[in-house]
Short mmCIF file of C-alpha atoms in Angstrom, two decimals:
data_model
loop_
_atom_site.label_atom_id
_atom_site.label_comp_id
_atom_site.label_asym_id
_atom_site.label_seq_id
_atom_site.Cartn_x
_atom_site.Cartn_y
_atom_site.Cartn_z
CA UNK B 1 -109.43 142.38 -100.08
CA UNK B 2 -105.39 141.35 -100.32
CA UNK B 3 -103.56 143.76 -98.56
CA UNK B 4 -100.35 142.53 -100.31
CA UNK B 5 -100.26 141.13 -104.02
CA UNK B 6 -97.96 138.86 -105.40
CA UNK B 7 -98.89 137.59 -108.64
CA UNK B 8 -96.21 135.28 -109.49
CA UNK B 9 -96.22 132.38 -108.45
CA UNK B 10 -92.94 130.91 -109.58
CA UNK B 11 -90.62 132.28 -111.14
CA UNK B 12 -87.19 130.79 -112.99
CA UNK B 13 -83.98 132.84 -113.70
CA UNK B 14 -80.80 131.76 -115.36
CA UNK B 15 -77.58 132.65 -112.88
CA UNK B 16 -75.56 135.83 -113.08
CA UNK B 17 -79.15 137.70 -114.21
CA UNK B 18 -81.23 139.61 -112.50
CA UNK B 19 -84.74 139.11 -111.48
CA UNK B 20 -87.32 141.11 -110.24
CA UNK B 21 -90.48 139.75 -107.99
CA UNK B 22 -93.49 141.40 -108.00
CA UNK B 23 -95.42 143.06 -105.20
CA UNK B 24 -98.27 145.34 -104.82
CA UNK B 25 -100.39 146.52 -101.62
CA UNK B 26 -103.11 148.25 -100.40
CA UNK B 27 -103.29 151.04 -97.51
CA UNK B 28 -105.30 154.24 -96.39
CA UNK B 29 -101.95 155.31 -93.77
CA UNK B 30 -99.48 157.73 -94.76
CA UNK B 31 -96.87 156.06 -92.86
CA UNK B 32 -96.03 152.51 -93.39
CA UNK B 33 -93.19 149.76 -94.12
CA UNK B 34 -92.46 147.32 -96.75
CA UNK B 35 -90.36 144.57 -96.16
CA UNK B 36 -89.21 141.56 -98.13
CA UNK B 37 -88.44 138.26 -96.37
CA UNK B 38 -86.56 134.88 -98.10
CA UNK B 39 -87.85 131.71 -96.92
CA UNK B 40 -85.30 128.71 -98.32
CA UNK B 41 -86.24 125.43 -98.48
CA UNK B 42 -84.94 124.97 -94.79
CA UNK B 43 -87.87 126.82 -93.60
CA UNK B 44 -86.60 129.91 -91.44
CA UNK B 45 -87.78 133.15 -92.85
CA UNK B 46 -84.76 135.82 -93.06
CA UNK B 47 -85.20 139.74 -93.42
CA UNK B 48 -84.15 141.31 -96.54
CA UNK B 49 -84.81 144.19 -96.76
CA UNK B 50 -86.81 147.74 -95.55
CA UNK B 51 -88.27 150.84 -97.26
CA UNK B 52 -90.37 152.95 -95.24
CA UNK B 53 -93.33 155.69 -97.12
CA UNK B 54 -91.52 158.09 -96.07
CA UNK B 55 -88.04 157.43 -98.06
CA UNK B 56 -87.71 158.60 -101.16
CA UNK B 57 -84.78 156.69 -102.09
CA UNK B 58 -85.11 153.10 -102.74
CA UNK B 59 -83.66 151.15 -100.28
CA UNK B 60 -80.43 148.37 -101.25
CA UNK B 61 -78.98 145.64 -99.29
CA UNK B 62 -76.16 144.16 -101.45
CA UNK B 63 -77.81 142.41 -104.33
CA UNK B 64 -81.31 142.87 -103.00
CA UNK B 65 -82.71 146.49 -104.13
CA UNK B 66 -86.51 147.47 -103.60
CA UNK B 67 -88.15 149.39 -106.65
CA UNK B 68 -90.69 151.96 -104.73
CA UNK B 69 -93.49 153.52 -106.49
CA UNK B 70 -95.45 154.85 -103.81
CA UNK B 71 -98.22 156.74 -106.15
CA UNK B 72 -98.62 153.11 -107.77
CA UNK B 73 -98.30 151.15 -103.99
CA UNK B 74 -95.62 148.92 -105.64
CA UNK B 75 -92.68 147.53 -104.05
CA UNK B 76 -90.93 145.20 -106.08
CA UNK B 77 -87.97 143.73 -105.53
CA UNK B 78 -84.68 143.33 -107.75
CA UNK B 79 -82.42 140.54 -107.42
CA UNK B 80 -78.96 141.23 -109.10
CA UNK B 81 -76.62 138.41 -110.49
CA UNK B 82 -78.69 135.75 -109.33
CA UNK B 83 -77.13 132.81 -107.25
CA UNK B 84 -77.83 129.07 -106.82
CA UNK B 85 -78.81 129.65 -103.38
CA UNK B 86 -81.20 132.53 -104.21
CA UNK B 87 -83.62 129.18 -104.87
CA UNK B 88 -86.21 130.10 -102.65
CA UNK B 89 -89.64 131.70 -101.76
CA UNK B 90 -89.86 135.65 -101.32
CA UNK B 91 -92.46 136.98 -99.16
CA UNK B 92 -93.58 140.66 -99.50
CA UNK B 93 -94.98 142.31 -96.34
CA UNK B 94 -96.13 145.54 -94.88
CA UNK B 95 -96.24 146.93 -91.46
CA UNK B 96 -99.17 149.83 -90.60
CA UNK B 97 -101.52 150.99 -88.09
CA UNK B 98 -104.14 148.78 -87.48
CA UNK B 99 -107.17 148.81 -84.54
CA UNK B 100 -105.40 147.76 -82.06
CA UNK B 101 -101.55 148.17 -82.64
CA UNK B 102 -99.11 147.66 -85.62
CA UNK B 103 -99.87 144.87 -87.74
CA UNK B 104 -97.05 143.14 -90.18
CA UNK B 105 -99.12 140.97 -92.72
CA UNK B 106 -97.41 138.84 -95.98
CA UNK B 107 -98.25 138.30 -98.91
CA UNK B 108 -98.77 134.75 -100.21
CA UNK B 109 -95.12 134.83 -102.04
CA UNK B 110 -93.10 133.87 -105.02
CA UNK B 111 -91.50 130.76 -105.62
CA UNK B 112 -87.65 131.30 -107.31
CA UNK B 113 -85.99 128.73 -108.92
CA UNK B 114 -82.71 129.85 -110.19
CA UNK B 115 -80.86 127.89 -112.90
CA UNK B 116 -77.24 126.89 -113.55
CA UNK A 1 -79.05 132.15 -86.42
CA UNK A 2 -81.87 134.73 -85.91
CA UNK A 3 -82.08 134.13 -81.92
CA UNK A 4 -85.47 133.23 -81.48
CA UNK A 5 -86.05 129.39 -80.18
CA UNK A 6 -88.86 127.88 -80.72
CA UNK A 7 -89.96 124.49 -79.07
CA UNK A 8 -90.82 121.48 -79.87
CA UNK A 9 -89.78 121.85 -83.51
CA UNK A 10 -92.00 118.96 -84.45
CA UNK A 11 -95.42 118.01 -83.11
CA UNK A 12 -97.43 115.04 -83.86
CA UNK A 13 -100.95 114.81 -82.47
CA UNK A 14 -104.61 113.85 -82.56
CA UNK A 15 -107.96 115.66 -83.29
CA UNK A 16 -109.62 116.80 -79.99
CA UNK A 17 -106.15 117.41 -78.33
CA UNK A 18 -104.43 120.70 -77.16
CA UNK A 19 -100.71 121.78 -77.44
CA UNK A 20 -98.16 124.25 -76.14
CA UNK A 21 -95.85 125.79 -78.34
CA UNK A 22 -93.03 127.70 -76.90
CA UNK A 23 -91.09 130.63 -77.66
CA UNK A 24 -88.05 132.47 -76.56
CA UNK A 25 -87.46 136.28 -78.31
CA UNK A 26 -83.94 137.66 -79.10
CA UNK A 27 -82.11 139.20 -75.92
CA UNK A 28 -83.43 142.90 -75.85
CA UNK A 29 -86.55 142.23 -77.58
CA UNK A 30 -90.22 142.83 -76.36
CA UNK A 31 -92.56 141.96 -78.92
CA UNK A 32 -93.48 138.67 -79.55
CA UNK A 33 -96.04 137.62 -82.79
CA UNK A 34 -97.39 134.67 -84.00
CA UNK A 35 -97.97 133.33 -87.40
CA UNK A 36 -99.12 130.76 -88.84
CA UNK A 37 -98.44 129.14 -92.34
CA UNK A 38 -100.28 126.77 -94.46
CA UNK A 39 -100.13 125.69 -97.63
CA UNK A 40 -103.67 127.35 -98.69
CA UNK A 41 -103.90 130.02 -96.36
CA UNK A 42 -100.33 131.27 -96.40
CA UNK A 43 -98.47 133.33 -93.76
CA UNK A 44 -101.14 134.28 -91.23
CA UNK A 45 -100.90 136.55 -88.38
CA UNK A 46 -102.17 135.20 -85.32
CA UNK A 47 -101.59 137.75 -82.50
CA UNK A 48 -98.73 139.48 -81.19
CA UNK A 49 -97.63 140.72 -77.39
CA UNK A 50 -95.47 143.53 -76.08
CA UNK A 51 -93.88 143.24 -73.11
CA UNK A 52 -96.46 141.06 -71.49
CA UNK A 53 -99.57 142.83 -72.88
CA UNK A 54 -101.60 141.70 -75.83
CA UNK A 55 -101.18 144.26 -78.71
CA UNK A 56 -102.60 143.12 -81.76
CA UNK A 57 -104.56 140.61 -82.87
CA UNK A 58 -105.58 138.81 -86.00
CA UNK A 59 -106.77 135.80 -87.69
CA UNK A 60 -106.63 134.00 -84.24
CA UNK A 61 -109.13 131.29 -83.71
CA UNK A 62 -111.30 131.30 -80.26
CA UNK A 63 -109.57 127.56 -79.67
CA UNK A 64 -106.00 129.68 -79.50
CA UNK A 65 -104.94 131.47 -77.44
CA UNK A 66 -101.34 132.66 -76.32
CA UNK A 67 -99.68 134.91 -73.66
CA UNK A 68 -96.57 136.82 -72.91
CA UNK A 69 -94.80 135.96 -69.70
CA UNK A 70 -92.28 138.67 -67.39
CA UNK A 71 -89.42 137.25 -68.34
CA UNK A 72 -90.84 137.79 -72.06
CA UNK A 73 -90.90 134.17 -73.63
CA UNK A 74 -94.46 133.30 -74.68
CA UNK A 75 -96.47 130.13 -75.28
CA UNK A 76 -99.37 129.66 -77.81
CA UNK A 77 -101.70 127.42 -76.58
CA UNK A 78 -103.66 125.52 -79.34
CA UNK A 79 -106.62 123.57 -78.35
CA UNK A 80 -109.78 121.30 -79.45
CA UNK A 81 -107.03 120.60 -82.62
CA UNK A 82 -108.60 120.04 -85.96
CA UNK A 83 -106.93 118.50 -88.79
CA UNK A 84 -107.03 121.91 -90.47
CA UNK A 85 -104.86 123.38 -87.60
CA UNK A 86 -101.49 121.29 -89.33
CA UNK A 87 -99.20 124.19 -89.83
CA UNK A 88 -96.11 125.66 -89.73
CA UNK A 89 -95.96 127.96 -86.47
CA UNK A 90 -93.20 130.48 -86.32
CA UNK A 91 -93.15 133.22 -83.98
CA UNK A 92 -90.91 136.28 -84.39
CA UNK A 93 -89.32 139.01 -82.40
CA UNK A 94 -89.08 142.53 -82.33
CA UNK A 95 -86.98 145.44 -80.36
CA UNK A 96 -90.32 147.39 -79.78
CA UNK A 97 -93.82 147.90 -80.93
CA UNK A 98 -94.93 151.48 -82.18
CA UNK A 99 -93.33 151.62 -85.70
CA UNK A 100 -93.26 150.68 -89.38
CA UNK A 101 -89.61 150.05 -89.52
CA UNK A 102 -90.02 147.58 -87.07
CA UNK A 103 -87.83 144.27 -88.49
CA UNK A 104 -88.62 140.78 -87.44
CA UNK A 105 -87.04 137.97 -86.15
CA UNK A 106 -88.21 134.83 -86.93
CA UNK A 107 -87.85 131.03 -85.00
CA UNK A 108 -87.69 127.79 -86.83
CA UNK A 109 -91.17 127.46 -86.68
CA UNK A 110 -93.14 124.41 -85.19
CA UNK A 111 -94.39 121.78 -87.72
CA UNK A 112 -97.67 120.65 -86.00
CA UNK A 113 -99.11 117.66 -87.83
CA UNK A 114 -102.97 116.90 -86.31
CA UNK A 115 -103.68 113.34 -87.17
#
């Protein structure tokens, strides 16, 4: 079974709006982390942003903000006033317990194309 | 810049061969993981090391393997190459081990091409 969802594939938002990308996941632990990673076109993959299980605020980062629903294992993130160079593919991950140490696993992404 | 380095950023080769990929973690950092990404399989964890020991494991063929040397760079060793194995290879860094908050650090990655 996918431990994280993303059921978007692509995505397209008009500049200066918001956006959010989708993300789901499965887990049994208690504790946990979600994390959101940006992968432009370049190739590197760059940390976005964290929210633990534990926090009960949702976590920000500038224009990056991460709508938690822990009872509904979403984790969604929200792009504000979308920029050319947000063009790029979003990776949701999670961090538990696994056999055998802490694990960090993706999900298979979201494509954004933002337009002018 | 993240500060991991990866090496060689490209890699052309041929079925039936092995390769060495190389990576150096941020300053400070002891874990080391491995991932690798393809278009139909995604972003794959391979295994990951802390501080020379092997810590977790994943979707790591028997043909790979990979270790964590004491001055904390590692090499993943890929060998009997398939044309399946053409990937992107990153590996990432992290201060320490035991938590969820644990943020990584991710190379360039390693385009390997098998031909």
């Amino acid at each position: 079974a996918q431990k994280i969802t993303q059921t978007q594939p692509g995505m397209f938002v008009q500049e200066k709006e918001a956006v959010t990308l989708d993300c789901t996941y499965d887990t049994s632990d208690q504790s946990y982390g979600l994390f959101w990673y940006k992968q432009p076109s370049s190739g590197e993959m760059i940390f976005l942003i964290y929210q633990g299980s534990y926090d009960e605020q949702n976590a920000t980062e500038g224009r990056y903000s991460l709508n938690f629903q822990k009872a509904r294992k979403s984790a969604n993130l929200v792009i504000s006033a979308s920029q050319l160079g947000d063009s790029a593919m979003y990776f949701c991950a999670m961090r538990e317990l696994d056999t055998g140490g802490f694990k960090t696993i993706f999900g298979a992404g979201t494509r954004l194309f933002v337009k002018a | 810049d993240s500060g991991v380095t990866q090496t060689p950023k490209h890699l052309i080769t041929a079925t039936g061969q092995r390769v060495t990929l190389r990576c150096s973690p941020r300053s400070g950092d002891l874990s080391v993981y491995w991932y690798q990404q393809s278009l139909d399989q995604g972003l794959q964890f391979l295994i990951q090391y802390y501080n020379g020991e092997e810590r977790a494991k994943g979707n790591i063929l028997e043909r790979f393997s990979a270790q964590q040397f004491p001055d904390l760079h590692s090499e993943l060793n890929l060998s009997s190459l398939e044309l399946g194995d053409s990937a992107l290879y990153f590996c990432a860094s992290s201060e320490g081990d035991s938590a969820t908050n644990e943020k990584l650090f991710f190379g360039s990655g390693t385009q390997l091409s098998v031909l």
